[in-house]
Short mmCIF file of C-alpha atoms in Angstrom, two decimals:
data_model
loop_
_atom_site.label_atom_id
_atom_site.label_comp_id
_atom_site.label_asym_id
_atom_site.label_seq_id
_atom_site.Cartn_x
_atom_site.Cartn_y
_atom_site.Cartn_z
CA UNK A 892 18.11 3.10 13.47
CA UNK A 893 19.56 -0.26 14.66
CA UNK A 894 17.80 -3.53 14.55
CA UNK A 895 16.58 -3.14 18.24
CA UNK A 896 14.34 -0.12 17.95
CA UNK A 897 13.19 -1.43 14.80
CA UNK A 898 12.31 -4.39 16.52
CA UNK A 899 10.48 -1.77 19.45
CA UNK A 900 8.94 -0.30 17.24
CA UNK A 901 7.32 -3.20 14.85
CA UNK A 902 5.77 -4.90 18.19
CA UNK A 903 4.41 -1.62 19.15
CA UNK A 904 2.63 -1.41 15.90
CA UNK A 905 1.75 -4.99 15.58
CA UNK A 906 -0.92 -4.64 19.03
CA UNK A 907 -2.46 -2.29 16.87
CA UNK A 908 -5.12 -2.24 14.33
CA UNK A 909 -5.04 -1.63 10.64
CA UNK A 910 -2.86 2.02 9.21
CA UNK A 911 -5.48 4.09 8.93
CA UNK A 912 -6.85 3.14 11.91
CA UNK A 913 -3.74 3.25 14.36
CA UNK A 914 -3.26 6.89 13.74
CA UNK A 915 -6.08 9.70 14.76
CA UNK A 916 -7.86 10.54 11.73
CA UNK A 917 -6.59 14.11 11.76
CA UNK A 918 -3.09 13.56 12.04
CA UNK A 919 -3.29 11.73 8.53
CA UNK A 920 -2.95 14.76 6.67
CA UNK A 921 -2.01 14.40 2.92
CA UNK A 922 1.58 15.51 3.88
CA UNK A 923 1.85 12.64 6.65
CA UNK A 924 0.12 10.10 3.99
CA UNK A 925 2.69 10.83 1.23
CA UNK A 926 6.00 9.85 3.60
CA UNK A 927 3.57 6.80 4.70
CA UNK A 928 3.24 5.79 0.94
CA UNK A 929 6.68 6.58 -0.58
CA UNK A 930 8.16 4.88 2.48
CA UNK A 931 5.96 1.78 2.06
CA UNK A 932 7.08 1.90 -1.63
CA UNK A 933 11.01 2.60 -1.21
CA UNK A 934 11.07 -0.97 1.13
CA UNK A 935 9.36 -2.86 -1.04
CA UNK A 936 11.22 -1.78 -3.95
CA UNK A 937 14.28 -2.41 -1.94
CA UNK A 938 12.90 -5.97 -1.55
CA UNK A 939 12.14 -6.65 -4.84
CA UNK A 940 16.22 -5.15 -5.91
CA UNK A 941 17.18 -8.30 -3.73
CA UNK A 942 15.89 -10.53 -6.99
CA UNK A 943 13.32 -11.50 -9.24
CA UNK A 944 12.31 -14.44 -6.73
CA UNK A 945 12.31 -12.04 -3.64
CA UNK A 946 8.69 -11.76 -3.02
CA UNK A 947 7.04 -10.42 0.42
CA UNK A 948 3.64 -11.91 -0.68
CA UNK A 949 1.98 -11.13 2.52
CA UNK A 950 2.02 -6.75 2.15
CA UNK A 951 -0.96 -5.32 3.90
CA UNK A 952 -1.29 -1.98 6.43
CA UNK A 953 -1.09 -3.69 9.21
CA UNK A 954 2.04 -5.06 8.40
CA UNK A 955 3.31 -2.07 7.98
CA UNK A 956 4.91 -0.40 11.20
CA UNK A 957 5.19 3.48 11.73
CA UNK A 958 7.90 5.12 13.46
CA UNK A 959 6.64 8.36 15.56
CA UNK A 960 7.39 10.41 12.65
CA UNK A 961 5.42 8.38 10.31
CA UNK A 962 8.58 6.40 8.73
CA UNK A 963 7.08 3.42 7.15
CA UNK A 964 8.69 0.19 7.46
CA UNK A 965 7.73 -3.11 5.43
CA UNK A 966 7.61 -6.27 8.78
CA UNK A 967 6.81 -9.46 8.63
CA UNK A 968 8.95 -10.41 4.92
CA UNK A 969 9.58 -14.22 4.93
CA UNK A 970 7.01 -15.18 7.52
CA UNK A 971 4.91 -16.54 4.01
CA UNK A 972 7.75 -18.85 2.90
CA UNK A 973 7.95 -20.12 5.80
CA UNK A 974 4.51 -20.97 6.44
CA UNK A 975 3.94 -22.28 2.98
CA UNK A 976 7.06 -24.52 2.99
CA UNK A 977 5.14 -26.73 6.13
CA UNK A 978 1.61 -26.21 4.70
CA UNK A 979 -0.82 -25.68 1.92
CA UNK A 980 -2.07 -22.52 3.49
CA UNK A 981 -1.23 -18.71 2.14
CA UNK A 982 -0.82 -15.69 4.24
CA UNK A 983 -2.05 -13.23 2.05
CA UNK A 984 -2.39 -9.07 1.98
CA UNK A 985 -4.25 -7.97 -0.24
CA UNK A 986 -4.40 -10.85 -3.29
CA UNK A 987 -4.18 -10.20 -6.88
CA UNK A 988 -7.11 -11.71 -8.68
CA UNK A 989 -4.89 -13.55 -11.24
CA UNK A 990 -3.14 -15.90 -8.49
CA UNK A 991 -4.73 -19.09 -8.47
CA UNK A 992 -1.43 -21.64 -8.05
CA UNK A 993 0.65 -19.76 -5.48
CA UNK A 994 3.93 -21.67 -7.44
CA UNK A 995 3.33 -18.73 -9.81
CA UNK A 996 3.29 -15.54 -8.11
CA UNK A 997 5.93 -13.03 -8.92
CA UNK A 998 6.67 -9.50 -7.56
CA UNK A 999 3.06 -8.18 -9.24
CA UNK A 1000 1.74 -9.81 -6.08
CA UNK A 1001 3.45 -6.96 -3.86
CA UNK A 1002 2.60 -4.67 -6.78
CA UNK A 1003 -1.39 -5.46 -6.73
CA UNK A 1004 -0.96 -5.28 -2.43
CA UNK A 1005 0.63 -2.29 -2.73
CA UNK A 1006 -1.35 -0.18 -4.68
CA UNK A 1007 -4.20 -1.56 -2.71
CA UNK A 1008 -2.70 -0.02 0.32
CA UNK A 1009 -2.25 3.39 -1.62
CA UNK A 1010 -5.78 3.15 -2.24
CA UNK A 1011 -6.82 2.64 0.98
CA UNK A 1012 -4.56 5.64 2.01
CA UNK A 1013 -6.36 8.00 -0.65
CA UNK A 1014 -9.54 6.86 0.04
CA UNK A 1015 -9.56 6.50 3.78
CA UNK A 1016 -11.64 3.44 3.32
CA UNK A 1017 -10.19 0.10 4.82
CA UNK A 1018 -11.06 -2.77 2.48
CA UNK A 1019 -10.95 -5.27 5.31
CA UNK A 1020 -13.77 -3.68 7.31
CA UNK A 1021 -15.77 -1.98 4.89
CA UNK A 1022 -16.26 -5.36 2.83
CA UNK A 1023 -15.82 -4.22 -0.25
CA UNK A 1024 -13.28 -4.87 -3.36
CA UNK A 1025 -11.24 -1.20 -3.22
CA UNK A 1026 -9.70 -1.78 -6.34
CA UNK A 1027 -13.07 -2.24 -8.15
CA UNK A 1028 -14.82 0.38 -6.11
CA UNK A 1029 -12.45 2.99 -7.58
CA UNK A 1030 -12.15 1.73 -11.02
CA UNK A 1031 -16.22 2.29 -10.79
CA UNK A 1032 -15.89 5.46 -9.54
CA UNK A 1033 -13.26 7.17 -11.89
CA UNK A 1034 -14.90 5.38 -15.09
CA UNK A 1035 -17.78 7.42 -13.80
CA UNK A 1036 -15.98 10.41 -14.04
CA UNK A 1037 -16.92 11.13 -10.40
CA UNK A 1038 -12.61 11.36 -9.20
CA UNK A 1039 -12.94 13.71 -6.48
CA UNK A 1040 -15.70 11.63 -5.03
CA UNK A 1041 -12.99 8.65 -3.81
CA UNK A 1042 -10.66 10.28 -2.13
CA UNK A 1043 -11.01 10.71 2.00
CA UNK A 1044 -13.11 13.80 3.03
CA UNK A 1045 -10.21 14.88 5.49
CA UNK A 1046 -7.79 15.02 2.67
CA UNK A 1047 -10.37 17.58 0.55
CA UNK A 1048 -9.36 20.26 2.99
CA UNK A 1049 -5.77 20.86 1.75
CA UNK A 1050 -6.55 22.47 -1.60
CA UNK A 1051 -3.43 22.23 -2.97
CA UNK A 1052 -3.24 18.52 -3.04
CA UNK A 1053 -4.99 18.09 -5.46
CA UNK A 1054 -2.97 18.04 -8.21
CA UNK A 1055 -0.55 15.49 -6.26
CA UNK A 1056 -3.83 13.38 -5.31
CA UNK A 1057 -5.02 12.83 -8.84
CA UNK A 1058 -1.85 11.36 -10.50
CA UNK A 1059 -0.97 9.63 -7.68
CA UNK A 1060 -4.60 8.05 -7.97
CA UNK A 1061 -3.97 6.92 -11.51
CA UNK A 1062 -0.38 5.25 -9.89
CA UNK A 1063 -2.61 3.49 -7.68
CA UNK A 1064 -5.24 2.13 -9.97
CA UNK A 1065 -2.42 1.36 -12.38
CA UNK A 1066 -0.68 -1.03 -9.21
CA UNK A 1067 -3.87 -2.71 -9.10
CA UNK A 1068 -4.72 -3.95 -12.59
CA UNK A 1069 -6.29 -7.40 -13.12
CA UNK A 1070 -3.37 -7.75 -15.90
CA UNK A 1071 0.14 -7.97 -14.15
CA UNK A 1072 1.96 -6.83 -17.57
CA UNK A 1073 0.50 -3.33 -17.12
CA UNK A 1074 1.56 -2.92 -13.33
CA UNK A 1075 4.82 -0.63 -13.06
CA UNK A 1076 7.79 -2.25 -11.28
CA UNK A 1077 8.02 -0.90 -7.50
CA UNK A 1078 11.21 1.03 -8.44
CA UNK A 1079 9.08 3.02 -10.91
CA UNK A 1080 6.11 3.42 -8.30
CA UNK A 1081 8.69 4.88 -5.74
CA UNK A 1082 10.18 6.99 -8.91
CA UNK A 1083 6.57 8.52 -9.53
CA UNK A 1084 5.57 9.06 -5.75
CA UNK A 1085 8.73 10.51 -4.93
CA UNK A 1086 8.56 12.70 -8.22
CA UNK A 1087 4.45 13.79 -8.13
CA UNK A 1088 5.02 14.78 -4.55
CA UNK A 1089 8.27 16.81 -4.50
#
């Protein structure tokens, strides 16, 4: 795919609203959400393979375009340097509780916005609109022992996913621990997803 289509593509996406939201609920079958998460995780891996100091910093669904065939693509890396370098401000996905001096963040950032994004994928809930703390939410839930009770309805249906769903829950929750020594690296995350679902 050459930079121009990319480039189609990513402003087609952009006029739209958050992931789960651009696509009809329907078509987000478990299948379609698995390419949507390893692809999501194989860019930002690639990102992070760049360097220790190569940080996107700014990962959220919306800024994450879909081809027609549900190829996910990681957009807007670099627009967060840029805007901190001429201001105090932060463009932030999904932040990290631990981040309080943004001198200090590391990859973990994209880790913690990451696994957010898986959550919000497994759950079906968008943490922007339904105002609450995802992360925490699903901690709750699973300490309850109440598992199947977080993921999306739609994704129920297809029995057999099950046993895909659950591990690749734990990944998630895992992504988005308050302690950033206990979040896997993205090339591991890929490694899993990629692995759990094949």
């Amino acid at each position: 795919m050459g930079n121009e289509s990319l480039f189609r593509i990513e402003k087609r996406r952009e006029a739209r609203a958050q992931l789960c939201e651009r696509v009809p609920k329907e078509a987000l079958t478990w299948v379609i959400k698995s390419i949507i998460a390893l692809g999501a995780a194989s860019c930002i891996e690639y990102l992070h393979s760049l360097g220790p100091k190569v940080i996107h910093d700014n990962i959220k669904s919306s800024n994450i375009p879909l081809t027609e065939y549900y190829d996910a693509y990681v957009s807007k890396f670099g627009i967060t340097q840029l805007i901190s370098s001429t201001s105090n401000s932060r463009m932030t996905g999904y932040c990290t509780p631990e981040v309080t001096d943004i001198r200090n963040v590391s990859q973990k950032v994209d880790v913690y916005s990451f696994g957010t994004i898986f959550l919000e994928l497994l759950t079906g809930k968008n943490p922007s609109n339904a105002g609450i703390d995802l992360p925490k939410w699903v901690k709750s839930i699973v300490e309850e022992r109440w598992t199947i009770k977080v993921f999306d309805p739609e994704l129920i249906k297809f029995l057999n996913s099950e046993e895909q769903m659950v591990p690749l829950l734990h990944l998630a929750i895992s992504c988005t621990s308050n302690h950033p020594e206990r979040q896997p690296p993205m090339v591991e995350i890929a490694r899993r997803i990629k692995e759990i679902c094949s």
